[in-house]
């Protein structure tokens, strides 16, 4: 006699689940792919012919010729070439890490080597990297993380008790009480529970189930993972994903990588980058002609556009998604970064639940958060989470499987996410310092948001919407026709030409609007509001001078 | 009705893990024990992971001191920390934008650390040149593996990309490949000969596959996971020659390069052998080699640090590779810092050197002693046979299960080694890995045990395993 009854049942139940799933998959595969037909190629007598089959005709011809001269030469050609590599990878472009940034790094190197330039340092206002711009980390977070890394420090009386308490709690959640152990793929249990409680507090009591929380390697890991689940079908059935224009280029890059159809909807620059439902409708209907739009991505507060959505607008979007049967992806990584009077952050989840069961029981939503933005700005840790709502249970299992492939998010990033959602409380020793640091960062950002808007709007030819939230301004620039022409001759986007010149002449590194998408014939750049106030003022006045010079030069 | 029901068929094809069921049950038992349910054991011991810290090995003090100091630079003034810790932390912080580990780094990783890694590779390979341009640091080597696979696996086109994959293998490689839509071309390691990799078998596997898929790459794990074999130079040369003849891109998973236990074996990297073979091999065979801080003496799996080095990458693809890796923004920074220490550990004369080398020696001794104990104990058990563990972190013994067990398992819809592992867990609280997770020759059954654990724990593991095994076998007779 073998196992006890209960084990059998327990294991069989798991097993059944697994079998059910895999048989579904098999039928799915058969349906979708059909059996591959192999046509014998004229080269099939050669052992390596197969690897040539992916090559372009021209290259095949070349290799054939070479082979007739000398078979060995042909073998030298690489396995992985531009012709054989994954076609979707070729389409991946990532503007925030594009040519401008690469040139900036080069210039920095040249400066270090003593090259003479009209400036002494490169100011990187291209990327939302607060610490690189001198913002100080939150003391409490770093204390706890240091304690977790080197628990001997728990004996050190210089560390406050609440930091030690948190560190012990985190370590207890780790395998072997070490942040060096793998965690479960979904993330450390007690941290997911803390995230759930945070979401409930933030959303005025709307319940959150820790099982719906997945910790991630920065928000981008969560976003790409959800997109992977959504993308399917071929031809007209290929998944389309609606993204705002301007957008954060992670979306376009990931869609290219996954071979999904990018469906653009335009934000209204005249209305402070507002989102208009009729534009969503237009975009969706146009897309339905050639693909299968399944999801709508929203970035709120907006990147690169800095707008903060009103509660009403979010409701409208949710109604639209419900009506059109779209999956909602809410990128809410700037949820603490709201500066403008009268603006407030509302989470999609909260609004969804306040709209009642008709919506809250049906609309599928994934919302994303990160440790990289807000007041902490801890980009290097790659911490983040996503919450999924109304996800089909079977799909959720696919999601669990998918996240298991990447093993687990970095544990220090998980720990940090845990601290962000569970910061020092009133009465705890670190509370006062924590609040002081947090407020200082957020009010400095508010000041810089205002300053940026004001100064930019004094420059003829630059028009900047209010920076209501997030970390960027995205002003529109008027470029002289000659500049536009010159850029076109060079095969460059006109605002790329502008930003490249700006970098070469002033050392200021910005990202051209073309990297984010914009209405045809309009030009922009994205600039962060992160440099310290004095540096930001210098930057803005240099920018002003440059713009005037540039305009003059090309008129 | 759910929108998402129509998930990409690729995702359905990632195999569901039998191990997940075991892990769930293990967690359940732990809870039951905490609630006071009486069992013949007082705790669950889990050796199914390849996770040294979870297994109870301690982190290296120098690593954690430097990481803590980088996190909380006030410690730079602490007298409790050795001078070389402070120097290293200070110099690393100097390489971070804004002097903070909270900033983004460049796509490849912090340039200084990428440089350190390339120097480390070059030292390891007896001077074979390594260029930082060919290295990408990622959040763990699994991430590197996934990115490299993505380069190959065509999402369009009529013939699936095939990758020659060992059986048994590292299951998360197989899952990553399925997730991308690629297909495995299994080749069997020869268990009877200590899990030897044989070129004839590679050739057989390749020829069977051609026509069904487009085999583009060959994945090797050396030292082996879960098989514990260590390839010698000759074997590596043969594999390289095969890859050259058959035009395959080599993927060398070398994350266990630190862990060679058999004094008569030595780790030699694929890259080193490739260069020593000279042209035409050294300037044509494409290779991606992977390494990590998760294994070996560091065991820092949770920090997520690893890298890939490319060799002979075609110039036309270099830019695209960069773009693809850029999508990850950058790798987790504490993992990068730990890689720097792996590449440049404390040297004789440094204040931290004595402790550092003592800690490493102690881990080495522990692993060596565990290897001996595993051989001794399993060697005496009837119905179990085990190949020598020359390297890596695992024992992967074969269970010779009588037909009645196999039959019973079949009736229950379970793999026989899952059945065995479930009973083992239920009766002794010991959680091991089931061999079917890794793939195994038809009709054979295995279990995997991680040996990266303190000696007393290993003893307890072996004790539970042999008690169970003997009682299991006697129940059958």
CSV table of C-alpha atoms in Angstrom, one decimal, chain A residues 123-399:
chain,number,residue,atom,x,y,z
A,123,UNK,CA,23.6,67.9,-17.4
A,124,UNK,CA,21.4,64.9,-17.8
A,125,UNK,CA,17.9,66.1,-17.8
A,126,UNK,CA,16.9,63.3,-20.0
A,127,UNK,CA,16.0,60.6,-17.6
A,128,UNK,CA,13.8,60.4,-14.4
A,129,UNK,CA,16.8,59.5,-12.2
A,130,UNK,CA,16.4,61.6,-9.1
A,131,UNK,CA,19.5,60.4,-7.2
A,132,UNK,CA,21.8,61.0,-10.2
A,133,UNK,CA,20.6,64.6,-9.9
A,134,UNK,CA,21.6,64.8,-6.3
A,135,UNK,CA,18.4,63.9,-4.5
A,136,UNK,CA,19.3,62.2,-1.2
A,137,UNK,CA,17.8,58.8,-0.3
A,138,UNK,CA,15.3,58.5,2.5
A,139,UNK,CA,17.4,57.7,5.6
A,140,UNK,CA,15.0,55.1,7.1
A,141,UNK,CA,14.8,53.1,3.9
A,142,UNK,CA,18.6,52.8,3.6
A,143,UNK,CA,19.0,52.0,7.3
A,144,UNK,CA,16.7,49.1,7.1
A,145,UNK,CA,18.3,47.8,3.9
A,146,UNK,CA,21.8,48.1,5.4
A,147,UNK,CA,20.5,46.1,8.4
A,148,UNK,CA,19.1,43.5,6.1
A,149,UNK,CA,22.3,43.2,4.2
A,150,UNK,CA,24.6,42.9,7.2
A,151,UNK,CA,22.5,41.8,10.2
A,152,UNK,CA,25.5,42.2,12.5
A,153,UNK,CA,24.5,45.9,12.5
A,154,UNK,CA,21.4,45.0,14.5
A,155,UNK,CA,23.7,45.2,17.5
A,156,UNK,CA,24.7,48.8,16.5
A,157,UNK,CA,23.1,51.3,18.8
A,158,UNK,CA,23.3,54.0,16.1
A,159,UNK,CA,20.4,52.4,14.3
A,160,UNK,CA,16.8,53.3,15.5
A,161,UNK,CA,14.7,50.6,16.9
A,162,UNK,CA,11.9,50.9,14.3
A,163,UNK,CA,14.5,50.3,11.5
A,164,UNK,CA,15.7,47.2,13.3
A,165,UNK,CA,12.2,46.0,13.8
A,166,UNK,CA,11.5,46.3,10.1
A,167,UNK,CA,14.7,44.6,9.2
A,168,UNK,CA,14.0,41.6,11.4
A,169,UNK,CA,10.5,41.3,9.9
A,170,UNK,CA,11.9,41.3,6.4
A,171,UNK,CA,14.6,38.9,7.2
A,172,UNK,CA,12.1,36.5,8.7
A,173,UNK,CA,10.2,36.5,5.4
A,174,UNK,CA,13.4,35.5,3.5
A,175,UNK,CA,14.7,32.0,2.9
A,176,UNK,CA,17.4,31.2,5.4
A,177,UNK,CA,16.8,34.7,6.8
A,178,UNK,CA,19.0,36.1,4.0
A,179,UNK,CA,18.2,38.6,1.3
A,180,UNK,CA,20.5,36.5,-0.7
A,181,UNK,CA,18.0,33.7,-1.0
A,182,UNK,CA,15.6,33.4,-3.9
A,183,UNK,CA,12.0,34.4,-3.0
A,184,UNK,CA,8.8,33.0,-4.4
A,185,UNK,CA,8.4,34.3,-8.0
A,186,UNK,CA,5.4,36.3,-7.0
A,187,UNK,CA,7.4,38.0,-4.3
A,188,UNK,CA,7.9,37.7,-0.5
A,189,UNK,CA,4.6,36.9,1.2
A,190,UNK,CA,4.7,39.4,4.0
A,191,UNK,CA,5.7,42.2,1.6
A,192,UNK,CA,2.8,41.4,-0.7
A,193,UNK,CA,0.5,41.6,2.4
A,194,UNK,CA,2.0,45.0,3.2
A,195,UNK,CA,1.4,46.2,-0.4
A,196,UNK,CA,-2.2,45.0,-0.1
A,197,UNK,CA,-2.8,47.0,3.1
A,198,UNK,CA,-1.2,50.0,1.5
A,199,UNK,CA,-3.5,49.9,-1.5
A,200,UNK,CA,-6.5,49.6,0.9
A,201,UNK,CA,-5.4,52.6,2.8
A,202,UNK,CA,-4.7,54.6,-0.3
A,203,UNK,CA,-8.1,53.7,-1.8
A,204,UNK,CA,-10.1,54.5,1.2
A,205,UNK,CA,-10.8,50.9,2.2
A,206,UNK,CA,-11.4,49.2,-1.1
A,207,UNK,CA,-10.3,45.7,-0.4
A,208,UNK,CA,-7.1,44.3,-1.9
A,209,UNK,CA,-6.2,40.6,-2.0
A,210,UNK,CA,-2.4,39.9,-1.6
A,211,UNK,CA,-2.9,37.0,-4.0
A,212,UNK,CA,-3.5,39.7,-6.7
A,213,UNK,CA,-0.3,41.4,-6.0
A,214,UNK,CA,2.8,40.5,-7.9
A,215,UNK,CA,6.1,42.1,-7.0
A,216,UNK,CA,8.2,42.9,-10.1
A,217,UNK,CA,11.7,44.0,-11.2
A,218,UNK,CA,10.7,47.7,-11.5
A,219,UNK,CA,7.3,48.6,-13.0
A,220,UNK,CA,8.5,47.8,-16.5
A,221,UNK,CA,8.9,44.1,-15.7
A,222,UNK,CA,5.2,44.0,-14.7
A,223,UNK,CA,4.1,46.0,-17.7
A,224,UNK,CA,6.0,43.8,-20.2
A,225,UNK,CA,4.7,40.7,-18.4
A,226,UNK,CA,1.1,41.8,-18.8
A,227,UNK,CA,1.6,42.6,-22.4
A,228,UNK,CA,3.1,39.2,-23.0
A,229,UNK,CA,-0.2,37.7,-21.7
A,230,UNK,CA,-2.3,40.0,-23.9
A,231,UNK,CA,-0.5,39.5,-27.2
A,232,UNK,CA,-1.9,36.7,-29.4
A,233,UNK,CA,-3.4,36.0,-32.8
A,234,UNK,CA,-2.1,36.6,-36.3
A,235,UNK,CA,-3.0,38.9,-39.1
A,236,UNK,CA,-6.1,40.9,-38.5
A,237,UNK,CA,-6.5,39.0,-35.3
A,238,UNK,CA,-3.2,40.2,-33.9
A,239,UNK,CA,-3.5,42.0,-30.6
A,240,UNK,CA,-3.6,45.7,-30.7
A,241,UNK,CA,-2.6,47.8,-27.6
A,242,UNK,CA,-3.8,51.3,-27.3
A,243,UNK,CA,-1.2,53.7,-26.0
A,244,UNK,CA,-1.2,57.5,-25.6
A,245,UNK,CA,0.8,59.7,-27.9
A,246,UNK,CA,3.0,61.1,-26.5
A,247,UNK,CA,3.9,57.9,-24.6
A,248,UNK,CA,6.6,56.5,-22.5
A,249,UNK,CA,8.8,54.6,-25.1
A,250,UNK,CA,8.9,51.5,-22.9
A,251,UNK,CA,5.5,50.8,-24.4
A,252,UNK,CA,6.4,51.2,-28.0
A,253,UNK,CA,9.6,49.2,-27.5
A,254,UNK,CA,7.9,46.4,-25.7
A,255,UNK,CA,5.1,46.2,-28.3
A,256,UNK,CA,7.7,46.0,-31.1
A,257,UNK,CA,9.5,43.3,-29.2
A,258,UNK,CA,6.3,41.3,-28.8
A,259,UNK,CA,5.2,41.9,-32.4
A,260,UNK,CA,1.9,43.5,-31.2
A,261,UNK,CA,0.1,46.3,-33.1
A,262,UNK,CA,0.6,49.7,-31.5
A,263,UNK,CA,-2.7,51.7,-31.6
A,264,UNK,CA,-2.1,55.4,-31.0
A,265,UNK,CA,-4.5,57.7,-29.4
A,266,UNK,CA,-3.5,61.4,-29.1
A,267,UNK,CA,-3.6,63.5,-25.9
A,268,UNK,CA,-4.9,67.0,-26.5
A,269,UNK,CA,-2.0,69.4,-26.0
A,270,UNK,CA,-4.4,72.4,-26.2
A,271,UNK,CA,-6.3,71.0,-23.2
A,272,UNK,CA,-3.2,70.4,-21.0
A,273,UNK,CA,-2.6,67.0,-22.5
A,274,UNK,CA,-6.1,65.9,-21.6
A,275,UNK,CA,-7.6,62.6,-22.6
A,276,UNK,CA,-10.7,62.8,-24.7
A,277,UNK,CA,-13.1,59.8,-25.0
A,278,UNK,CA,-14.0,60.7,-28.6
A,279,UNK,CA,-10.4,60.4,-29.5
A,280,UNK,CA,-10.2,57.0,-27.9
A,281,UNK,CA,-13.3,56.0,-29.9
A,282,UNK,CA,-11.8,57.2,-33.1
A,283,UNK,CA,-8.5,55.4,-32.5
A,284,UNK,CA,-10.2,52.2,-31.5
A,285,UNK,CA,-12.5,52.2,-34.6
A,286,UNK,CA,-9.6,52.8,-36.9
A,287,UNK,CA,-7.6,50.0,-35.3
A,288,UNK,CA,-10.5,47.5,-35.6
A,289,UNK,CA,-10.1,47.6,-39.3
A,290,UNK,CA,-6.7,45.9,-39.1
A,291,UNK,CA,-6.1,44.3,-35.7
A,292,UNK,CA,-7.8,43.1,-32.5
A,293,UNK,CA,-7.4,45.9,-29.9
A,294,UNK,CA,-7.5,44.3,-26.5
A,295,UNK,CA,-6.0,46.7,-24.0
A,296,UNK,CA,-5.8,50.3,-23.2
A,297,UNK,CA,-2.7,51.7,-21.5
A,298,UNK,CA,-3.0,54.9,-19.4
A,299,UNK,CA,-0.1,56.7,-17.7
A,300,UNK,CA,-1.4,58.8,-14.8
A,301,UNK,CA,0.2,61.1,-13.8
A,302,UNK,CA,1.5,61.4,-17.3
A,303,UNK,CA,4.9,60.6,-18.7
A,304,UNK,CA,6.2,62.6,-20.5
A,305,UNK,CA,3.3,65.0,-20.4
A,306,UNK,CA,2.9,65.7,-16.7
A,307,UNK,CA,-0.9,65.9,-16.7
A,308,UNK,CA,-3.0,64.5,-13.8
A,309,UNK,CA,-6.3,62.9,-14.7
A,310,UNK,CA,-9.4,64.1,-13.0
A,311,UNK,CA,-11.7,61.6,-11.3
A,312,UNK,CA,-14.4,62.3,-13.9
A,313,UNK,CA,-11.9,61.5,-16.7
A,314,UNK,CA,-10.9,58.2,-15.1
A,315,UNK,CA,-14.6,57.2,-14.8
A,316,UNK,CA,-15.1,58.0,-18.5
A,317,UNK,CA,-12.1,55.8,-19.4
A,318,UNK,CA,-13.4,53.0,-17.3
A,319,UNK,CA,-16.9,53.2,-18.9
A,320,UNK,CA,-15.2,53.2,-22.3
A,321,UNK,CA,-13.1,50.2,-21.5
A,322,UNK,CA,-16.2,48.3,-20.1
A,323,UNK,CA,-18.3,49.2,-23.2
A,324,UNK,CA,-15.5,48.2,-25.6
A,325,UNK,CA,-14.4,45.2,-23.7
A,326,UNK,CA,-10.8,46.4,-23.2
A,327,UNK,CA,-8.3,45.4,-20.6
A,328,UNK,CA,-7.0,48.4,-18.7
A,329,UNK,CA,-3.4,48.9,-17.8
A,330,UNK,CA,-2.8,51.8,-15.4
A,331,UNK,CA,0.8,52.9,-15.1
A,332,UNK,CA,0.6,54.8,-11.7
A,333,UNK,CA,4.3,55.0,-10.8
A,334,UNK,CA,4.1,58.8,-10.3
A,335,UNK,CA,1.2,58.5,-7.8
A,336,UNK,CA,2.9,60.7,-5.2
A,337,UNK,CA,4.1,63.2,-7.7
A,338,UNK,CA,1.2,65.7,-7.9
A,339,UNK,CA,2.0,69.4,-7.6
A,340,UNK,CA,-0.7,71.6,-9.2
A,341,UNK,CA,-3.4,73.1,-7.0
A,342,UNK,CA,-6.7,71.4,-7.5
A,343,UNK,CA,-5.2,68.2,-8.8
A,344,UNK,CA,-5.2,65.0,-6.9
A,345,UNK,CA,-4.2,61.5,-7.7
A,346,UNK,CA,-7.1,59.0,-8.0
A,347,UNK,CA,-6.2,55.4,-8.6
A,348,UNK,CA,-8.0,53.5,-11.3
A,349,UNK,CA,-8.8,50.8,-8.8
A,350,UNK,CA,-10.5,53.2,-6.4
A,351,UNK,CA,-12.6,54.8,-9.1
A,352,UNK,CA,-13.5,51.4,-10.5
A,353,UNK,CA,-14.8,50.2,-7.2
A,354,UNK,CA,-16.7,53.4,-6.5
A,355,UNK,CA,-18.5,53.0,-9.7
A,356,UNK,CA,-20.2,49.9,-8.3
A,357,UNK,CA,-20.4,46.2,-9.0
A,358,UNK,CA,-21.5,46.6,-12.6
A,359,UNK,CA,-17.9,47.8,-13.3
A,360,UNK,CA,-15.9,46.6,-10.3
A,361,UNK,CA,-16.9,42.9,-10.9
A,362,UNK,CA,-16.1,42.9,-14.6
A,363,UNK,CA,-13.5,45.4,-15.8
A,364,UNK,CA,-10.1,43.8,-15.9
A,365,UNK,CA,-7.4,46.0,-14.7
A,366,UNK,CA,-3.6,45.8,-13.9
A,367,UNK,CA,-2.1,48.7,-12.1
A,368,UNK,CA,1.6,49.3,-11.7
A,369,UNK,CA,3.8,51.0,-9.1
A,370,UNK,CA,7.6,51.3,-8.5
A,371,UNK,CA,10.3,52.3,-6.1
A,372,UNK,CA,12.0,54.4,-8.8
A,373,UNK,CA,9.8,57.6,-8.7
A,374,UNK,CA,7.7,59.6,-6.2
A,375,UNK,CA,9.8,60.9,-3.3
A,376,UNK,CA,12.1,57.9,-3.0
A,377,UNK,CA,13.6,57.9,-6.5
A,378,UNK,CA,15.4,54.6,-5.9
A,379,UNK,CA,15.8,53.4,-9.5
A,380,UNK,CA,18.8,51.2,-9.0
A,381,UNK,CA,17.0,48.6,-6.9
A,382,UNK,CA,14.5,47.7,-9.6
A,383,UNK,CA,11.6,47.4,-7.1
A,384,UNK,CA,7.9,47.4,-8.1
A,385,UNK,CA,4.6,45.7,-8.0
A,386,UNK,CA,1.5,45.2,-10.0
A,387,UNK,CA,-2.0,44.5,-8.8
A,388,UNK,CA,-4.4,42.5,-11.1
A,389,UNK,CA,-8.1,42.9,-10.8
A,390,UNK,CA,-10.9,40.7,-12.3
A,391,UNK,CA,-8.3,38.5,-13.9
A,392,UNK,CA,-9.7,35.2,-15.1
A,393,UNK,CA,-8.4,32.5,-12.6
A,394,UNK,CA,-7.0,30.4,-15.4
A,395,UNK,CA,-5.2,33.3,-16.9
A,396,UNK,CA,-3.8,34.1,-13.5
A,397,UNK,CA,-2.2,30.7,-13.5
A,398,UNK,CA,-0.6,31.5,-16.8
A,399,UNK,CA,0.7,34.7,-15.2
